[in-house]
């Protein structure tokens, strides 16, 4: 597995060198994990010049004390500096880079605060600081087979947790307890944790994106919407389903469900290499607009998943860019009618070419309207 | 309750004006909640000039569309700008401040990234940007009665959850399941959630600060250390206890427990208005140093709690400053012996003058060494 990380670092080095940067300081937690494997929150990665061959990753608390083994001039420099309560690892890493003769350092200006940036500059005043921008985030968009396999397991775990919940009695239980039970089941099935706070909305709360579970109990006749995901080895799946409680759904429930389902299917079917992000959004959005729900659709119809629950790309009206093969995304439209409730349907899929059978569905729980 | 927030904003305005700033842009999540009450993560607060009397707080998604009611020139300007998927609320807030004729704006440079800071500057190039520093964090250190009452409930909830766990069978259960059960019980007793990820360490994992629960099962003869806290209305308690599993502890366990207990007691007894942060750390640390554990004690012996689990002050060897009355802190020393396990004992207390009976203990679960 360590060659995978070395190859990722080599790609970033190339990109950094092409932009005239000598070394890069990576501070975003997910970015550090992507390039170095397991690293705790707050760790930073200093990536110096070097060819593939001599990339030697070391993980240190104090780059001056611990990294001497990898500090021979000419070595590929890839040092993970761990956070300590006493100092900023970004500052320690920059200081070390300057000591080793690095003259220009690209930092992630969208992760580093102004105060930390100033501290970096003040310990290494001769170091020319540039902006690495979202280079690592962009590199993370297309996933390799290993990453997709991991996501596949994360999706399977979420399917299992959800499936078990559906077999239990739901009426009379609170949103909070259902959410907690789902999170416990995620862990029972091997998740490292929930990918994000599990959302359970009953009755008037159903269909709301990111609804925080309350003490509202599930009642006969409710819509019940559930959104959960598993974190498996750092990779995060996402699934949402909406059910109806009781023997037979009301007519408005059937109608709304069909509208959201049709929108979600249209979004899924629009996933293809080369499809513009905004066109995927559009495909789902027009269905809900035609049904008169244009104002109730959220600002986007899906997003990338991977080491973060919500990462590039955004499938939104103003998003720029096109899908590639092997990009995992969610398609998650929903409509919430104030006071009544609503529907949200969300899958995690991987973009695949038509020749390979089109988009690969990772979350396979049925999308029929189940009456529980 | 709204007068409380208005009074906090008035204090910050005074401090800001004294430093020559006309308006302040608050971006830290806990800082925004402190000054404006409930606000979702990512919201910012724009605090303009104004006297106490005309402070009119409005909460908007788009400060240009929604805040017109409060935008009459001369009004006290206090606008919470909510995050939207399409734009940065800090940028929108700065733009609005500039439109209203504000010339200097103090921002939280330790919360704002370099990229966001640049975006703020580019939409309002004539606005002079200063640094608010940790003014709001400093203001949050001393708590009012209402805050302390809320923390008292948060501590009580954690005590209840822990107490129930102790009545159940522990042997054979995994660290992960015990942690999940504790989190469920926190919510059963009225918490909005766990204050931080619950840590349960059995056997060789016991006593490690921030240990992430594993599938290790509790066995006879283990030390079992548990660290948890409740989030109640935004305020976060913290408690840790260590138990021994089985009929009678080994001699090394009794000895280690007594050492950590003595250190924790010394730390608690050192809490007093006017005591230097470092002296509290010292009081506990010397006990463990004398027992030969100097190298194994963490970098600090306690920290403030409130809207964040870990906030100012830090009770550490290099910390500068002195305790005030009504400052809630933890005293949480621990020792971990590699391969064997260890002990951590942690309470949440409020600093009170001797005349009022000295430090007020909020987490009241017994600190006897229980054999379970």
CSV table of N, CA, C and O in Angstrom, one decimal, chain A residues 224-295:
chain,number,residue,atom,x,y,z
A,224,UNK,N,-41.1,8.6,6.8
A,224,UNK,CA,-39.9,8.5,7.6
A,224,UNK,C,-38.7,8.5,6.7
A,224,UNK,O,-38.6,7.7,5.8
A,225,UNK,N,-37.9,9.6,6.8
A,225,UNK,CA,-36.7,9.6,6.0
A,225,UNK,C,-35.4,9.4,6.8
A,225,UNK,O,-35.3,9.9,7.9
A,226,UNK,N,-34.5,8.7,6.3
A,226,UNK,CA,-33.3,8.3,7.0
A,226,UNK,C,-32.1,8.5,6.1
A,226,UNK,O,-32.1,8.1,4.9
A,227,UNK,N,-31.1,9.2,6.6
A,227,UNK,CA,-29.9,9.4,5.8
A,227,UNK,C,-28.7,9.0,6.6
A,227,UNK,O,-28.5,9.5,7.7
A,228,UNK,N,-27.9,8.1,6.1
A,228,UNK,CA,-26.7,7.6,6.9
A,228,UNK,C,-25.6,7.2,6.0
A,228,UNK,O,-25.8,7.1,4.8
A,229,UNK,N,-24.5,6.9,6.6
A,229,UNK,CA,-23.3,6.5,5.8
A,229,UNK,C,-22.3,5.9,6.8
A,229,UNK,O,-22.3,6.1,8.0
A,230,UNK,N,-21.5,5.0,6.2
A,230,UNK,CA,-20.4,4.4,7.0
A,230,UNK,C,-19.1,4.9,6.7
A,230,UNK,O,-18.8,5.3,5.5
A,231,UNK,N,-18.3,5.1,7.7
A,231,UNK,CA,-16.8,5.4,7.5
A,231,UNK,C,-16.1,4.1,7.6
A,231,UNK,O,-16.1,3.5,8.7
A,232,UNK,N,-15.6,3.6,6.5
A,232,UNK,CA,-14.8,2.4,6.5
A,232,UNK,C,-13.4,2.7,6.0
A,232,UNK,O,-13.2,3.1,4.9
A,233,UNK,N,-12.4,2.5,6.9
A,233,UNK,CA,-11.0,2.9,6.6
A,233,UNK,C,-10.9,4.3,6.0
A,233,UNK,O,-10.1,4.5,5.0
A,234,UNK,N,-11.7,5.2,6.5
A,234,UNK,CA,-11.5,6.6,6.1
A,234,UNK,C,-12.5,6.9,4.9
A,234,UNK,O,-12.7,8.1,4.7
A,235,UNK,N,-13.0,6.0,4.2
A,235,UNK,CA,-13.9,6.3,3.1
A,235,UNK,C,-15.3,6.2,3.5
A,235,UNK,O,-15.8,5.4,4.2
A,236,UNK,N,-16.1,7.2,2.9
A,236,UNK,CA,-17.4,7.5,3.5
A,236,UNK,C,-18.6,7.3,2.4
A,236,UNK,O,-18.6,8.0,1.4
A,237,UNK,N,-19.5,6.4,2.7
A,237,UNK,CA,-20.6,6.1,1.8
A,237,UNK,C,-21.8,7.0,2.3
A,237,UNK,O,-21.7,7.6,3.4
A,238,UNK,N,-22.8,7.1,1.5
A,238,UNK,CA,-24.0,7.9,1.9
A,238,UNK,C,-25.2,7.3,1.2
A,238,UNK,O,-25.2,6.9,0.0
A,239,UNK,N,-26.3,7.1,2.0
A,239,UNK,CA,-27.5,6.6,1.4
A,239,UNK,C,-28.7,7.3,2.2
A,239,UNK,O,-28.6,7.6,3.4
A,240,UNK,N,-29.7,7.6,1.4
A,240,UNK,CA,-31.0,8.0,2.1
A,240,UNK,C,-32.2,7.3,1.4
A,240,UNK,O,-32.2,7.1,0.2
A,241,UNK,N,-33.1,7.0,2.3
A,241,UNK,CA,-34.3,6.4,1.8
A,241,UNK,C,-35.5,7.0,2.6
A,241,UNK,O,-35.3,7.5,3.7
A,242,UNK,N,-36.7,6.9,2.0
A,242,UNK,CA,-37.9,7.4,2.7
A,242,UNK,C,-38.9,6.3,2.6
A,242,UNK,O,-39.1,5.7,1.6
A,243,UNK,N,-39.6,6.1,3.8
A,243,UNK,CA,-40.6,5.1,3.9
A,243,UNK,C,-41.9,5.7,4.4
A,243,UNK,O,-41.9,6.8,4.9
A,244,UNK,N,-42.9,4.9,4.3
A,244,UNK,CA,-44.2,5.4,4.8
A,244,UNK,C,-44.6,4.4,5.9
A,244,UNK,O,-44.3,3.2,5.9
A,245,UNK,N,-45.1,5.0,7.0
A,245,UNK,CA,-45.4,4.2,8.2
A,245,UNK,C,-46.9,3.8,8.2
A,245,UNK,O,-47.7,4.7,8.1
A,246,UNK,N,-47.2,2.5,8.3
A,246,UNK,CA,-48.6,2.1,8.3
A,246,UNK,C,-49.0,1.4,7.0
A,246,UNK,O,-48.1,1.3,6.1
A,247,UNK,N,-50.2,0.9,7.0
A,247,UNK,CA,-50.6,0.0,5.9
A,247,UNK,C,-50.6,0.6,4.5
A,247,UNK,O,-50.0,0.1,3.6
A,248,UNK,N,-51.1,1.8,4.4
A,248,UNK,CA,-51.2,2.4,3.0
A,248,UNK,C,-50.9,3.8,3.0
A,248,UNK,O,-51.5,4.6,3.7
A,249,UNK,N,-50.0,4.2,2.1
A,249,UNK,CA,-49.6,5.7,1.9
A,249,UNK,C,-50.8,6.5,1.4
A,249,UNK,O,-51.7,6.0,0.7
A,250,UNK,N,-50.8,7.8,1.8
A,250,UNK,CA,-51.8,8.7,1.3
A,250,UNK,C,-51.5,9.0,-0.1
A,250,UNK,O,-50.3,8.8,-0.6
A,251,UNK,N,-52.4,9.6,-0.8
A,251,UNK,CA,-52.2,9.8,-2.3
A,251,UNK,C,-51.1,10.9,-2.5
A,251,UNK,O,-50.3,10.7,-3.4
A,252,UNK,N,-51.1,11.9,-1.6
A,252,UNK,CA,-50.0,12.9,-1.8
A,252,UNK,C,-48.6,12.3,-1.5
A,252,UNK,O,-47.7,12.8,-2.1
A,253,UNK,N,-48.6,11.3,-0.7
A,253,UNK,CA,-47.3,10.7,-0.4
A,253,UNK,C,-46.8,9.9,-1.6
A,253,UNK,O,-45.7,10.0,-2.0
A,254,UNK,N,-47.7,9.2,-2.2
A,254,UNK,CA,-47.4,8.4,-3.4
A,254,UNK,C,-46.9,9.3,-4.5
A,254,UNK,O,-45.9,9.1,-5.1
A,255,UNK,N,-47.6,10.4,-4.7
A,255,UNK,CA,-47.3,11.3,-5.8
A,255,UNK,C,-45.9,12.0,-5.5
A,255,UNK,O,-45.1,12.0,-6.4
A,256,UNK,N,-45.7,12.4,-4.3
A,256,UNK,CA,-44.4,13.1,-4.0
A,256,UNK,C,-43.3,12.1,-4.1
A,256,UNK,O,-42.2,12.4,-4.7
A,257,UNK,N,-43.5,10.9,-3.7
A,257,UNK,CA,-42.5,9.9,-3.7
A,257,UNK,C,-42.1,9.6,-5.2
A,257,UNK,O,-40.9,9.6,-5.6
A,258,UNK,N,-43.1,9.5,-6.0
A,258,UNK,CA,-42.8,9.2,-7.5
A,258,UNK,C,-42.1,10.4,-8.1
A,258,UNK,O,-41.2,10.1,-9.0
A,259,UNK,N,-42.4,11.6,-7.7
A,259,UNK,CA,-41.7,12.7,-8.3
A,259,UNK,C,-40.2,12.7,-7.9
A,259,UNK,O,-39.3,12.9,-8.8
A,260,UNK,N,-39.9,12.5,-6.6
A,260,UNK,CA,-38.5,12.5,-6.2
A,260,UNK,C,-37.8,11.3,-6.8
A,260,UNK,O,-36.6,11.4,-7.2
A,261,UNK,N,-38.5,10.2,-6.8
A,261,UNK,CA,-37.9,9.0,-7.4
A,261,UNK,C,-37.5,9.2,-8.8
A,261,UNK,O,-36.4,8.9,-9.3
A,262,UNK,N,-38.4,9.8,-9.6
A,262,UNK,CA,-38.1,10.1,-11.0
A,262,UNK,C,-36.9,11.1,-11.2
A,262,UNK,O,-36.1,10.9,-12.1
A,263,UNK,N,-36.9,12.1,-10.3
A,263,UNK,CA,-35.8,13.0,-10.4
A,263,UNK,C,-34.5,12.3,-10.0
A,263,UNK,O,-33.4,12.5,-10.7
A,264,UNK,N,-34.5,11.5,-9.0
A,264,UNK,CA,-33.2,10.8,-8.6
A,264,UNK,C,-32.8,9.9,-9.7
A,264,UNK,O,-31.6,9.8,-10.0
A,265,UNK,N,-33.7,9.2,-10.4
A,265,UNK,CA,-33.4,8.3,-11.5
A,265,UNK,C,-32.8,9.0,-12.6
A,265,UNK,O,-31.8,8.7,-13.2
A,266,UNK,N,-33.4,10.2,-12.9
A,266,UNK,CA,-32.9,11.0,-14.0
A,266,UNK,C,-31.4,11.5,-13.7
A,266,UNK,O,-30.6,11.5,-14.6
A,267,UNK,N,-31.2,11.8,-12.5
A,267,UNK,CA,-29.8,12.2,-12.1
A,267,UNK,C,-28.9,11.1,-12.2
A,267,UNK,O,-27.8,11.2,-12.8
A,268,UNK,N,-29.3,9.9,-11.8
A,268,UNK,CA,-28.4,8.7,-11.9
A,268,UNK,C,-28.1,8.4,-13.3
A,268,UNK,O,-27.0,8.1,-13.7
A,269,UNK,N,-29.1,8.5,-14.2
A,269,UNK,CA,-28.9,8.1,-15.6
A,269,UNK,C,-28.1,9.1,-16.3
A,269,UNK,O,-27.5,8.8,-17.4
A,270,UNK,N,-28.0,10.3,-15.8
A,270,UNK,CA,-27.1,11.4,-16.4
A,270,UNK,C,-25.7,11.2,-16.1
A,270,UNK,O,-24.8,11.9,-16.7
A,271,UNK,N,-25.3,10.3,-15.2
A,271,UNK,CA,-23.9,10.1,-14.8
A,271,UNK,C,-23.2,9.4,-15.9
A,271,UNK,O,-23.5,8.2,-16.2
A,272,UNK,N,-22.2,10.1,-16.5
A,272,UNK,CA,-21.4,9.4,-17.5
A,272,UNK,C,-20.1,10.2,-17.6
A,272,UNK,O,-20.1,11.4,-17.4
A,273,UNK,N,-19.0,9.5,-18.0
A,273,UNK,CA,-17.8,10.2,-18.2
A,273,UNK,C,-18.0,11.3,-19.3
A,273,UNK,O,-18.7,11.1,-20.3
A,274,UNK,N,-17.6,12.5,-19.0
A,274,UNK,CA,-17.8,13.6,-20.0
A,274,UNK,C,-19.0,14.5,-19.7
A,274,UNK,O,-19.2,15.6,-20.2
A,275,UNK,N,-19.9,14.0,-18.9
A,275,UNK,CA,-21.1,14.8,-18.6
A,275,UNK,C,-20.8,16.0,-17.7
A,275,UNK,O,-20.0,15.8,-16.7
A,276,UNK,N,-21.3,17.1,-18.0
A,276,UNK,CA,-21.0,18.3,-17.2
A,276,UNK,C,-21.7,18.2,-15.8
A,276,UNK,O,-22.8,17.7,-15.8
A,277,UNK,N,-21.0,18.6,-14.8
A,277,UNK,CA,-21.6,18.6,-13.4
A,277,UNK,C,-23.0,19.2,-13.4
A,277,UNK,O,-24.0,18.7,-12.9
A,278,UNK,N,-23.1,20.4,-14.1
A,278,UNK,CA,-24.4,21.1,-14.0
A,278,UNK,C,-25.5,20.4,-14.8
A,278,UNK,O,-26.6,20.5,-14.5
A,279,UNK,N,-25.1,19.6,-15.8
A,279,UNK,CA,-26.1,18.8,-16.6
A,279,UNK,C,-26.7,17.7,-15.8
A,279,UNK,O,-27.9,17.3,-15.9
A,280,UNK,N,-25.9,17.1,-14.9
A,280,UNK,CA,-26.4,16.1,-14.0
A,280,UNK,C,-27.4,16.7,-13.0
A,280,UNK,O,-28.6,16.2,-12.8
A,281,UNK,N,-27.0,17.9,-12.5
A,281,UNK,CA,-28.0,18.6,-11.6
A,281,UNK,C,-29.2,18.9,-12.4
A,281,UNK,O,-30.4,18.7,-11.9
A,282,UNK,N,-29.1,19.4,-13.6
A,282,UNK,CA,-30.2,19.8,-14.4
A,282,UNK,C,-31.2,18.7,-14.7
A,282,UNK,O,-32.4,18.8,-14.6
A,283,UNK,N,-30.6,17.5,-15.0
A,283,UNK,CA,-31.4,16.3,-15.3
A,283,UNK,C,-32.4,16.0,-14.2
A,283,UNK,O,-33.6,15.7,-14.4
A,284,UNK,N,-31.9,16.1,-13.0
A,284,UNK,CA,-32.8,15.8,-11.8
A,284,UNK,C,-33.7,17.0,-11.5
A,284,UNK,O,-34.9,16.8,-11.2
A,285,UNK,N,-33.1,18.2,-11.6
A,285,UNK,CA,-33.9,19.4,-11.2
A,285,UNK,C,-35.1,19.6,-12.1
A,285,UNK,O,-36.1,20.0,-11.5
A,286,UNK,N,-35.0,19.4,-13.4
A,286,UNK,CA,-36.1,19.7,-14.3
A,286,UNK,C,-37.3,18.9,-13.9
A,286,UNK,O,-38.5,19.3,-14.0
A,287,UNK,N,-37.1,17.7,-13.5
A,287,UNK,CA,-38.2,16.8,-13.1
A,287,UNK,C,-39.0,17.4,-11.9
A,287,UNK,O,-40.2,17.4,-12.0
A,288,UNK,N,-38.3,17.9,-10.9
A,288,UNK,CA,-38.9,18.5,-9.8
A,288,UNK,C,-39.5,19.8,-10.1
A,288,UNK,O,-40.6,20.2,-9.6
A,289,UNK,N,-38.9,20.6,-11.0
A,289,UNK,CA,-39.4,21.9,-11.4
A,289,UNK,C,-40.7,21.6,-12.1
A,289,UNK,O,-41.7,22.3,-11.9
A,290,UNK,N,-40.8,20.6,-13.0
A,290,UNK,CA,-42.0,20.3,-13.8
A,290,UNK,C,-43.1,20.0,-12.8
A,290,UNK,O,-44.3,20.2,-13.1
A,291,UNK,N,-42.8,19.4,-11.7
A,291,UNK,CA,-43.8,19.0,-10.7
A,291,UNK,C,-44.2,20.1,-9.8
A,291,UNK,O,-44.9,19.9,-8.8
A,292,UNK,N,-43.6,21.3,-10.0
A,292,UNK,CA,-43.9,22.4,-9.2
A,292,UNK,C,-43.1,22.6,-7.9
A,292,UNK,O,-43.5,23.4,-7.1
A,293,UNK,N,-42.0,21.8,-7.8
A,293,UNK,CA,-41.2,21.9,-6.6
A,293,UNK,C,-39.9,22.7,-6.8
A,293,UNK,O,-39.0,22.5,-6.0
A,294,UNK,N,-39.8,23.4,-7.9
A,294,UNK,CA,-38.5,24.1,-8.2
A,294,UNK,C,-37.9,24.9,-7.0
A,294,UNK,O,-36.7,24.8,-6.7
A,295,UNK,N,-38.8,25.5,-6.2
A,295,UNK,CA,-38.3,26.4,-5.1
A,295,UNK,C,-37.9,25.5,-3.9
A,295,UNK,O,-37.2,26.0,-3.1
